[in-house]
Amino acid sequence: MQHDIDEIRQGLLSAIANSSSPREILKSAALKDMYSVIGTLEPSERAAYGKAVNEVKLALEAAVVAREAELADAAVEPIDITAPWDANSTMPDLMPSETASQHPLTKELEEVVNIFTRMGFEAIESRQIDDDFHMFGALNFPENHPARDGYDTFRTEEGFIPPAHTSTMQHRILKDGLSKLEAGGKIAAISYGRVFRNEDVDATHEHTFYQCEGVFVSRDATLGQMLGTLRSFFEVYYGQKLSIKTQPGYFPFVEPGLEFAIEKPASIGGKPGEWLEMLGCGMIHPNVLKEAGIDPTVYRGFAWGGGVERLVMLKYGIEDLRHFESGKLQFLRKFA
Ligand code: DAH
C-alpha cells in the first residue's frame, strides 16, 4: 500500500511542477481515491494509512505554493519606468481602494488635535530626527546626568537622535512664541508625532509610538489651569465626566513635575479606585524658559506629554499595543 501511495505522490508532484494551474491538481481523482480507501481498511491500519495520506497532501500543497510562486515570478513583466503615464487609462486593479481607510492612530490624532485647536492651541507635527540639544540640553538635562538614561534611544553615526519624546519640540515652540509674549499674548501649542525608544517589544511596549505634547506660557499660568485643561481634554475625548488625580513625578524640564491619572470609567469596565496614568506634566522649569530667551521672573508656563496609543487603547478596549504597527488588515478594518 505504501508503494501505491509513493507512486501517486510522485505522479502528482511532477504534474504540479509542470502545470500552469497547479491548484487544480489538488482536486485530482487520485487524491480523492486515496481518501476513500480509508473507509475500506481494517481499523488497525487506518491510523498509519491516514497519516501517510495526510503527509502526501501537505507535500502536494507545499508544491502547489512553490509552483504558483514560480508562475507569478515568470509572469511579472519588467516595468519601463520611463514610460509616460496615460492619464486616461483605467487604474490597475492592485488595491481595493474602495475599502481603504485611515489608520486608527491618524484618525484619533486628528480628534486629539481637533479638541486642542478648539481650545485655542496651535498644533505642529514633531520631528522624527533631532539633535542632542533639543532632546536633552534645552530640556535641562545636564551633560552626563543619569536622568538621560530614562530615554534610551538610538543615535545615527552623525550623532542625530530619533527623538524619544515629543518634548524635543518645546524649545522651538517657546522660542517661536517669545514675540507673542512680548506683544502681550500667550504661547499655547501642542506638538504630536512619532517617537522612538530602545525597548524590548511586548503588549505594552513598542520601539515606535506616538506622543502628544502641550506647552502653555503666560504671565500668570498656574497648575490649576493645567489640570483644568487636561481634565477638559480627557472628558471631551472620552465623552464623559472623569475623576483625575496627580502624584509627584520627576522630569528635569518641569518643577514641580507630576504624573497625571484618570479614574478608569465604569462604562469601559473600570472599578472605583482604578487609576490609569495617562501622562507627565508640570510647571516649565525656569532653566527651560531661560534657554529659549523667556524671562522666568515675568512668565510662567506649564507643559505635558503622553502616549497616544494608550489613549486610543483605552477608548476602544485594544489589548495589545503591537497591533498598531503590525499592518494587520483584520485589525485596521475594525476602524474603517
Ligand atoms: N516627555 C516625557 C516622557 O516622554 C513626558 C512629559 C513629562 C512631558 C512632563 C512633559 C512634561 O511636557 O512636562 O516621558
mmCIF file of C-alpha atoms and ligand atoms in Angstrom:
data_model
loop_
_atom_site.group_PDB
_atom_site.id
_atom_site.type_symbol
_atom_site.label_atom_id
_atom_site.label_comp_id
_atom_site.label_asym_id
_atom_site.label_seq_id
_atom_site.Cartn_x
_atom_site.Cartn_y
_atom_site.Cartn_z
ATOM 1 C CA MET A 1 0.000 0.000 0.000
ATOM 2 C CA GLN A 2 2.872 2.354 0.877
ATOM 3 C CA HIS A 3 4.190 1.648 -2.578
ATOM 4 C CA ASP A 4 0.916 2.843 -4.164
ATOM 5 C CA ILE A 5 0.942 5.980 -2.116
ATOM 6 C CA ASP A 6 4.509 6.803 -3.149
ATOM 7 C CA GLU A 7 3.643 6.259 -6.765
ATOM 8 C CA ILE A 8 0.625 8.547 -6.633
ATOM 9 C CA ARG A 9 2.642 11.147 -4.760
ATOM 10 C CA GLN A 10 5.404 11.154 -7.393
ATOM 11 C CA GLY A 11 2.910 11.352 -10.221
ATOM 12 C CA LEU A 12 1.051 14.284 -8.699
ATOM 13 C CA LEU A 13 4.219 16.157 -7.736
ATOM 14 C CA SER A 14 5.529 16.054 -11.257
ATOM 15 C CA ALA A 15 2.113 17.073 -12.607
ATOM 16 C CA ILE A 16 2.152 20.088 -10.280
ATOM 17 C CA ALA A 17 5.682 21.047 -11.274
ATOM 18 C CA ASN A 18 4.643 21.210 -14.925
ATOM 19 C CA SER A 19 1.160 22.643 -14.585
ATOM 20 C CA SER A 20 0.068 26.190 -15.358
ATOM 21 C CA SER A 21 -2.829 25.836 -12.886
ATOM 22 C CA PRO A 22 -1.272 23.642 -10.199
ATOM 23 C CA ARG A 23 -4.075 24.097 -7.655
ATOM 24 C CA GLU A 24 -6.437 22.128 -9.911
ATOM 25 C CA ILE A 25 -4.301 19.089 -9.374
ATOM 26 C CA LEU A 26 -5.194 19.031 -5.692
ATOM 27 C CA LYS A 27 -8.703 18.143 -6.817
ATOM 28 C CA SER A 28 -7.488 15.158 -8.804
ATOM 29 C CA ALA A 29 -9.272 11.812 -8.624
ATOM 30 C CA ALA A 30 -6.091 10.021 -7.479
ATOM 31 C CA LEU A 31 -6.006 12.097 -4.305
ATOM 32 C CA LYS A 32 -9.704 11.564 -3.629
ATOM 33 C CA ASP A 33 -9.277 7.826 -4.163
ATOM 34 C CA MET A 34 -6.569 7.749 -1.537
ATOM 35 C CA TYR A 35 -9.022 9.188 0.955
ATOM 36 C CA SER A 36 -11.843 6.894 0.005
ATOM 37 C CA VAL A 37 -9.618 3.897 0.663
ATOM 38 C CA ILE A 38 -9.503 4.816 4.351
ATOM 39 C CA GLY A 39 -13.081 3.638 4.880
ATOM 40 C CA THR A 40 -12.307 0.198 3.477
ATOM 41 C CA LEU A 41 -9.377 -0.521 5.776
ATOM 42 C CA GLU A 42 -9.206 -2.505 8.978
ATOM 43 C CA PRO A 43 -9.346 -0.128 11.958
ATOM 44 C CA SER A 44 -5.789 -1.166 12.917
ATOM 45 C CA GLU A 45 -4.466 0.014 9.550
ATOM 46 C CA ARG A 46 -6.398 3.231 9.335
ATOM 47 C CA ALA A 47 -4.216 5.464 11.510
ATOM 48 C CA ALA A 48 -0.966 4.724 9.690
ATOM 49 C CA TYR A 49 -2.578 4.989 6.273
ATOM 50 C CA GLY A 50 -4.393 8.210 7.151
ATOM 51 C CA LYS A 51 -1.140 9.715 8.371
ATOM 52 C CA ALA A 52 0.664 8.753 5.168
ATOM 53 C CA VAL A 53 -2.104 10.259 3.026
ATOM 54 C CA ASN A 54 -2.023 13.443 5.037
ATOM 55 C CA GLU A 55 1.711 13.744 4.535
ATOM 56 C CA VAL A 56 1.176 13.415 0.803
ATOM 57 C CA LYS A 57 -1.442 16.120 0.931
ATOM 58 C CA LEU A 58 0.871 18.505 2.795
ATOM 59 C CA ALA A 59 3.710 17.814 0.354
ATOM 60 C CA LEU A 60 1.369 18.494 -2.569
ATOM 61 C CA GLU A 61 0.120 21.729 -1.043
ATOM 62 C CA ALA A 62 3.685 22.935 -0.499
ATOM 63 C CA ALA A 63 4.498 22.040 -4.099
ATOM 64 C CA VAL A 64 1.448 23.994 -5.315
ATOM 65 C CA VAL A 65 2.519 27.092 -3.378
ATOM 66 C CA ALA A 66 6.055 26.814 -4.776
ATOM 67 C CA ARG A 67 4.781 26.341 -8.323
ATOM 68 C CA GLU A 68 2.392 29.269 -8.007
ATOM 69 C CA ALA A 69 5.237 31.495 -6.836
ATOM 70 C CA GLU A 70 7.328 30.335 -9.775
ATOM 71 C CA LEU A 71 4.499 31.140 -12.203
ATOM 72 C CA ALA A 72 3.914 34.536 -10.602
ATOM 73 C CA ASP A 73 7.608 35.410 -10.920
ATOM 74 C CA ALA A 74 7.648 34.415 -14.555
ATOM 75 C CA ALA A 75 4.524 36.498 -15.186
ATOM 76 C CA VAL A 76 5.993 39.771 -13.916
ATOM 77 C CA GLU A 77 6.842 41.953 -16.851
ATOM 78 C CA PRO A 78 9.726 44.342 -16.417
ATOM 79 C CA ILE A 79 8.395 47.834 -15.718
ATOM 80 C CA ASP A 80 9.510 50.602 -18.003
ATOM 81 C CA ILE A 81 9.768 53.427 -15.530
ATOM 82 C CA THR A 82 10.432 55.901 -18.323
ATOM 83 C CA ALA A 83 7.080 55.200 -19.982
ATOM 84 C CA PRO A 84 4.714 58.188 -19.901
ATOM 85 C CA TRP A 85 1.661 57.742 -17.679
ATOM 86 C CA ASP A 86 -1.560 57.608 -19.621
ATOM 87 C CA ALA A 87 -3.970 59.713 -17.610
ATOM 88 C CA ASN A 88 -6.935 58.250 -19.489
ATOM 89 C CA SER A 89 -6.155 54.619 -18.875
ATOM 90 C CA THR A 90 -8.084 52.755 -16.208
ATOM 91 C CA MET A 91 -6.386 52.346 -12.844
ATOM 92 C CA PRO A 92 -4.667 48.995 -12.392
ATOM 93 C CA ASP A 93 -6.686 46.804 -10.090
ATOM 94 C CA LEU A 94 -3.946 46.455 -7.491
ATOM 95 C CA MET A 95 -5.534 47.921 -4.412
ATOM 96 C CA PRO A 96 -9.130 47.725 -3.321
ATOM 97 C CA SER A 97 -9.225 51.497 -2.902
ATOM 98 C CA GLU A 98 -12.914 51.486 -2.011
ATOM 99 C CA THR A 99 -12.119 49.620 1.202
ATOM 100 C CA ALA A 100 -9.041 51.654 2.149
ATOM 101 C CA SER A 101 -9.248 53.720 5.309
ATOM 102 C CA GLN A 102 -7.223 55.932 7.589
ATOM 103 C CA HIS A 103 -5.002 54.250 10.144
ATOM 104 C CA PRO A 104 -6.701 54.353 13.571
ATOM 105 C CA LEU A 105 -3.855 56.412 15.014
ATOM 106 C CA THR A 106 -4.157 59.010 12.268
ATOM 107 C CA LYS A 107 -7.876 59.202 12.874
ATOM 108 C CA GLU A 108 -7.542 59.527 16.642
ATOM 109 C CA LEU A 109 -4.686 62.025 16.360
ATOM 110 C CA GLU A 110 -6.939 64.172 14.222
ATOM 111 C CA GLU A 111 -9.501 64.021 17.010
ATOM 112 C CA VAL A 112 -6.879 64.984 19.623
ATOM 113 C CA VAL A 113 -5.647 67.882 17.507
ATOM 114 C CA ASN A 114 -9.215 68.935 16.889
ATOM 115 C CA ILE A 115 -10.040 69.122 20.596
ATOM 116 C CA PHE A 116 -6.934 71.153 21.431
ATOM 117 C CA THR A 117 -7.295 73.539 18.494
ATOM 118 C CA ARG A 118 -10.874 74.198 19.600
ATOM 119 C CA MET A 119 -9.383 75.115 22.992
ATOM 120 C CA GLY A 120 -7.101 77.641 21.271
ATOM 121 C CA PHE A 121 -3.910 75.589 20.902
ATOM 122 C CA GLU A 122 -1.850 75.698 17.749
ATOM 123 C CA ALA A 123 -0.824 72.222 16.521
ATOM 124 C CA ILE A 124 2.509 71.293 14.956
ATOM 125 C CA GLU A 125 3.898 67.945 13.975
ATOM 126 C CA SER A 126 7.046 66.876 15.812
ATOM 127 C CA ARG A 127 10.335 65.965 14.118
ATOM 128 C CA GLN A 128 11.376 62.385 13.512
ATOM 129 C CA ILE A 129 15.065 63.183 13.665
ATOM 130 C CA ASP A 130 16.573 65.674 16.066
ATOM 131 C CA ASP A 131 19.742 66.581 17.928
ATOM 132 C CA ASP A 132 21.168 66.219 21.412
ATOM 133 C CA PHE A 133 20.425 69.843 22.290
ATOM 134 C CA HIS A 134 16.664 69.590 21.660
ATOM 135 C CA MET A 135 16.433 66.091 23.149
ATOM 136 C CA PHE A 136 18.352 66.899 26.341
ATOM 137 C CA GLY A 137 20.254 70.198 26.654
ATOM 138 C CA ALA A 138 17.323 72.548 26.051
ATOM 139 C CA LEU A 139 15.232 70.478 28.484
ATOM 140 C CA ASN A 140 17.539 70.962 31.475
ATOM 141 C CA PHE A 141 19.185 67.535 31.353
ATOM 142 C CA PRO A 142 22.769 68.304 32.418
ATOM 143 C CA GLU A 143 25.572 66.663 30.433
ATOM 144 C CA ASN A 144 26.101 63.065 31.661
ATOM 145 C CA HIS A 145 23.154 63.290 34.078
ATOM 146 C CA PRO A 146 21.578 59.905 34.935
ATOM 147 C CA ALA A 147 18.105 61.272 34.027
ATOM 148 C CA ARG A 148 19.219 60.836 30.409
ATOM 149 C CA ASP A 149 19.184 57.067 30.948
ATOM 150 C CA GLY A 150 15.378 57.112 31.171
ATOM 151 C CA TYR A 151 15.286 57.955 27.472
ATOM 152 C CA ASP A 152 17.288 55.159 25.942
ATOM 153 C CA THR A 153 17.014 55.871 22.248
ATOM 154 C CA PHE A 154 19.004 55.455 19.064
ATOM 155 C CA ARG A 155 21.675 57.642 17.512
ATOM 156 C CA THR A 156 22.852 57.958 13.957
ATOM 157 C CA GLU A 157 26.579 57.803 13.221
ATOM 158 C CA GLU A 158 26.481 61.584 12.814
ATOM 159 C CA GLY A 159 25.076 61.947 16.356
ATOM 160 C CA PHE A 160 21.468 62.729 15.427
ATOM 161 C CA ILE A 161 18.658 61.256 17.510
ATOM 162 C CA PRO A 162 15.275 59.823 16.531
ATOM 163 C CA PRO A 163 13.529 61.559 19.446
ATOM 164 C CA ALA A 164 12.395 59.526 22.469
ATOM 165 C CA HIS A 165 9.661 62.064 23.305
ATOM 166 C CA THR A 166 7.826 64.992 21.746
ATOM 167 C CA SER A 167 9.319 67.281 24.425
ATOM 168 C CA THR A 168 12.100 67.889 21.870
ATOM 169 C CA MET A 169 9.683 70.401 20.316
ATOM 170 C CA GLN A 170 9.330 72.502 23.486
ATOM 171 C CA HIS A 171 12.366 74.691 22.884
ATOM 172 C CA ARG A 172 11.231 75.533 19.354
ATOM 173 C CA ILE A 173 7.703 76.324 20.486
ATOM 174 C CA LEU A 174 8.993 78.571 23.269
ATOM 175 C CA LYS A 175 11.493 80.394 21.067
ATOM 176 C CA ASP A 176 8.967 80.981 18.299
ATOM 177 C CA GLY A 177 6.417 82.150 20.861
ATOM 178 C CA LEU A 178 8.618 84.769 22.521
ATOM 179 C CA SER A 179 7.374 87.502 20.198
ATOM 180 C CA LYS A 180 3.773 86.634 21.095
ATOM 181 C CA LEU A 181 4.550 87.050 24.789
ATOM 182 C CA GLU A 182 6.264 90.354 24.126
ATOM 183 C CA ALA A 183 3.181 91.516 22.240
ATOM 184 C CA GLY A 184 1.073 90.777 25.341
ATOM 185 C CA GLY A 185 -0.230 87.380 24.196
ATOM 186 C CA LYS A 186 0.454 83.814 25.305
ATOM 187 C CA ILE A 187 2.004 80.670 23.942
ATOM 188 C CA ALA A 188 -0.449 77.768 23.522
ATOM 189 C CA ALA A 189 0.678 74.915 21.298
ATOM 190 C CA ILE A 190 0.628 71.166 21.029
ATOM 191 C CA SER A 191 3.082 69.012 19.142
ATOM 192 C CA TYR A 192 2.343 65.458 18.125
ATOM 193 C CA GLY A 193 4.222 62.765 16.264
ATOM 194 C CA ARG A 194 6.272 59.597 16.247
ATOM 195 C CA VAL A 195 8.838 58.866 18.910
ATOM 196 C CA PHE A 196 11.344 56.050 19.243
ATOM 197 C CA ARG A 197 12.789 54.106 22.148
ATOM 198 C CA ASN A 198 15.222 51.275 22.552
ATOM 199 C CA GLU A 199 12.576 48.957 24.043
ATOM 200 C CA ASP A 200 12.014 45.228 24.119
ATOM 201 C CA VAL A 201 8.652 44.954 22.381
ATOM 202 C CA ASP A 202 5.682 43.369 24.190
ATOM 203 C CA ALA A 203 1.946 44.010 24.586
ATOM 204 C CA THR A 204 2.587 47.340 26.335
ATOM 205 C CA HIS A 205 5.967 48.434 24.916
ATOM 206 C CA GLU A 206 6.904 49.437 21.376
ATOM 207 C CA HIS A 207 10.095 50.885 19.924
ATOM 208 C CA THR A 208 7.967 53.231 17.791
ATOM 209 C CA PHE A 209 4.914 55.043 19.096
ATOM 210 C CA TYR A 210 3.159 58.397 19.131
ATOM 211 C CA GLN A 211 3.083 61.156 21.701
ATOM 212 C CA CYS A 212 1.325 64.449 22.086
ATOM 213 C CA GLU A 213 2.920 67.339 23.946
ATOM 214 C CA GLY A 214 1.387 70.578 25.172
ATOM 215 C CA VAL A 215 3.028 73.875 26.066
ATOM 216 C CA PHE A 216 1.361 76.920 27.578
ATOM 217 C CA VAL A 217 3.083 80.141 28.740
ATOM 218 C CA SER A 218 1.622 83.419 30.019
ATOM 219 C CA ARG A 219 2.307 85.943 32.760
ATOM 220 C CA ASP A 220 0.115 84.087 35.214
ATOM 221 C CA ALA A 221 -0.147 80.424 34.173
ATOM 222 C CA THR A 222 -0.995 78.105 37.070
ATOM 223 C CA LEU A 223 -1.058 74.391 37.818
ATOM 224 C CA GLY A 224 -4.816 74.747 38.312
ATOM 225 C CA GLN A 225 -5.209 75.950 34.715
ATOM 226 C CA MET A 226 -3.170 72.992 33.559
ATOM 227 C CA LEU A 227 -5.286 70.468 35.439
ATOM 228 C CA GLY A 228 -8.458 72.101 34.111
ATOM 229 C CA THR A 229 -7.130 71.991 30.553
ATOM 230 C CA LEU A 230 -6.158 68.332 30.825
ATOM 231 C CA ARG A 231 -9.385 67.296 32.507
ATOM 232 C CA SER A 232 -11.408 69.041 29.778
ATOM 233 C CA PHE A 233 -9.391 67.319 27.100
ATOM 234 C CA PHE A 234 -9.916 63.838 28.554
ATOM 235 C CA GLU A 235 -13.602 64.432 29.207
ATOM 236 C CA VAL A 236 -14.199 65.549 25.643
ATOM 237 C CA TYR A 237 -12.097 62.724 24.182
ATOM 238 C CA TYR A 238 -13.879 60.025 26.189
ATOM 239 C CA GLY A 239 -17.247 61.788 26.074
ATOM 240 C CA GLN A 240 -17.908 61.618 29.826
ATOM 241 C CA LYS A 241 -17.127 63.162 33.200
ATOM 242 C CA LEU A 242 -13.896 61.829 34.724
ATOM 243 C CA SER A 243 -12.106 61.906 38.063
ATOM 244 C CA ILE A 244 -8.467 62.894 37.883
ATOM 245 C CA LYS A 245 -5.531 62.760 40.260
ATOM 246 C CA THR A 246 -1.856 63.614 40.224
ATOM 247 C CA GLN A 247 1.193 62.401 42.059
ATOM 248 C CA PRO A 248 4.738 63.758 42.084
ATOM 249 C CA GLY A 249 6.895 62.686 39.158
ATOM 250 C CA TYR A 250 10.424 63.644 38.164
ATOM 251 C CA PHE A 251 11.170 65.187 34.785
ATOM 252 C CA PRO A 252 14.135 67.593 34.580
ATOM 253 C CA PHE A 253 12.183 70.068 32.435
ATOM 254 C CA VAL A 254 9.377 70.755 34.921
ATOM 255 C CA GLU A 255 9.242 71.863 38.559
ATOM 256 C CA PRO A 256 7.072 70.667 40.153
ATOM 257 C CA GLY A 257 6.676 67.597 37.951
ATOM 258 C CA LEU A 258 3.570 65.429 38.109
ATOM 259 C CA GLU A 259 2.120 62.219 36.814
ATOM 260 C CA PHE A 260 -1.484 62.668 35.787
ATOM 261 C CA ALA A 261 -4.037 59.851 36.090
ATOM 262 C CA ILE A 262 -7.719 59.409 35.299
ATOM 263 C CA GLU A 263 -10.079 57.010 37.013
ATOM 264 C CA LYS A 264 -10.955 54.244 34.556
ATOM 265 C CA PRO A 265 -14.601 54.914 33.638
ATOM 266 C CA ALA A 266 -17.172 52.325 34.710
ATOM 267 C CA SER A 267 -18.576 52.389 31.162
ATOM 268 C CA ILE A 268 -15.462 50.554 29.973
ATOM 269 C CA GLY A 269 -15.157 48.155 32.867
ATOM 270 C CA GLY A 270 -13.304 50.354 35.380
ATOM 271 C CA LYS A 271 -13.713 49.702 39.104
ATOM 272 C CA PRO A 272 -13.821 52.587 41.589
ATOM 273 C CA GLY A 273 -10.264 53.465 42.573
ATOM 274 C CA GLU A 274 -8.740 52.018 39.397
ATOM 275 C CA TRP A 275 -6.411 54.781 38.191
ATOM 276 C CA LEU A 276 -4.674 54.919 34.849
ATOM 277 C CA GLU A 277 -1.595 57.046 34.442
ATOM 278 C CA MET A 278 -2.001 58.988 31.228
ATOM 279 C CA LEU A 279 0.849 61.488 31.015
ATOM 280 C CA GLY A 280 3.636 63.509 32.625
ATOM 281 C CA CYS A 281 3.220 67.227 33.262
ATOM 282 C CA GLY A 282 4.264 70.173 35.392
ATOM 283 C CA MET A 283 5.277 73.808 35.537
ATOM 284 C CA ILE A 284 8.019 74.504 32.983
ATOM 285 C CA HIS A 285 11.419 74.691 34.693
ATOM 286 C CA PRO A 286 12.904 78.240 34.766
ATOM 287 C CA ASN A 287 16.053 76.942 33.016
ATOM 288 C CA VAL A 288 13.966 75.726 30.066
ATOM 289 C CA LEU A 289 12.288 79.135 29.734
ATOM 290 C CA LYS A 290 15.643 80.939 30.062
ATOM 291 C CA GLU A 291 17.264 78.736 27.427
ATOM 292 C CA ALA A 292 14.574 79.915 24.982
ATOM 293 C CA GLY A 293 15.076 83.582 25.899
ATOM 294 C CA ILE A 294 11.963 83.839 28.102
ATOM 295 C CA ASP A 295 12.388 85.626 31.444
ATOM 296 C CA PRO A 296 11.137 83.222 34.145
ATOM 297 C CA THR A 297 10.623 86.073 36.578
ATOM 298 C CA VAL A 298 7.998 87.553 34.243
ATOM 299 C CA TYR A 299 6.440 84.498 32.563
ATOM 300 C CA ARG A 300 5.294 81.097 33.745
ATOM 301 C CA GLY A 301 4.242 78.058 31.857
ATOM 302 C CA PHE A 302 3.057 74.501 32.059
ATOM 303 C CA ALA A 303 3.683 71.524 29.803
ATOM 304 C CA TRP A 304 2.540 67.955 29.464
ATOM 305 C CA GLY A 305 3.273 64.973 27.283
ATOM 306 C CA GLY A 306 1.932 61.455 26.915
ATOM 307 C CA GLY A 307 1.411 58.498 24.615
ATOM 308 C CA VAL A 308 -1.344 58.474 22.027
ATOM 309 C CA GLU A 309 -1.702 54.674 21.732
ATOM 310 C CA ARG A 310 -2.623 54.404 25.434
ATOM 311 C CA LEU A 311 -5.387 56.901 24.900
ATOM 312 C CA VAL A 312 -6.758 55.011 21.907
ATOM 313 C CA MET A 313 -6.362 51.564 23.512
ATOM 314 C CA LEU A 314 -8.457 52.657 26.459
ATOM 315 C CA LYS A 315 -11.128 54.181 24.241
ATOM 316 C CA TYR A 316 -11.610 51.030 22.157
ATOM 317 C CA GLY A 317 -10.502 48.316 24.604
ATOM 318 C CA ILE A 318 -7.483 47.334 22.479
ATOM 319 C CA GLU A 319 -5.413 44.851 24.446
ATOM 320 C CA ASP A 320 -2.129 44.785 22.552
ATOM 321 C CA LEU A 321 -0.050 47.807 21.578
ATOM 322 C CA ARG A 322 1.688 45.851 18.823
ATOM 323 C CA HIS A 323 -1.467 45.854 16.672
ATOM 324 C CA PHE A 324 -0.888 49.478 15.676
ATOM 325 C CA GLU A 325 2.407 48.932 13.853
ATOM 326 C CA SER A 326 1.533 45.414 12.677
ATOM 327 C CA GLY A 327 -0.155 46.330 9.393
ATOM 328 C CA LYS A 328 -2.766 43.623 10.120
ATOM 329 C CA LEU A 329 -5.786 44.282 7.934
ATOM 330 C CA GLN A 330 -8.068 42.398 10.303
ATOM 331 C CA PHE A 331 -7.255 44.959 12.998
ATOM 332 C CA LEU A 332 -7.206 48.007 10.744
ATOM 333 C CA ARG A 333 -10.571 47.203 9.144
ATOM 334 C CA LYS A 334 -12.290 47.481 12.511
ATOM 335 C CA PHE A 335 -11.635 51.212 12.306
ATOM 336 C CA ALA A 336 -12.562 51.655 8.643
HETATM 337 N N1 DAH B 1 8.493 63.687 27.856
HETATM 338 C C1 DAH B 1 8.043 62.893 28.987
HETATM 339 C C2 DAH B 1 8.163 61.407 28.624
HETATM 340 O O1 DAH B 1 8.052 61.043 27.500
HETATM 341 C C3 DAH B 1 6.621 63.219 29.331
HETATM 342 C C4 DAH B 1 6.476 64.605 29.864
HETATM 343 C C5 DAH B 1 6.559 64.806 31.218
HETATM 344 C C6 DAH B 1 6.269 65.693 29.038
HETATM 345 C C7 DAH B 1 6.406 66.070 31.768
HETATM 346 C C8 DAH B 1 6.116 66.971 29.556
HETATM 347 C C9 DAH B 1 6.181 67.145 30.936
HETATM 348 O O2 DAH B 1 5.918 68.055 28.794
HETATM 349 O O3 DAH B 1 6.022 68.392 31.425
HETATM 350 O O4 DAH B 1 8.379 60.607 29.492
#
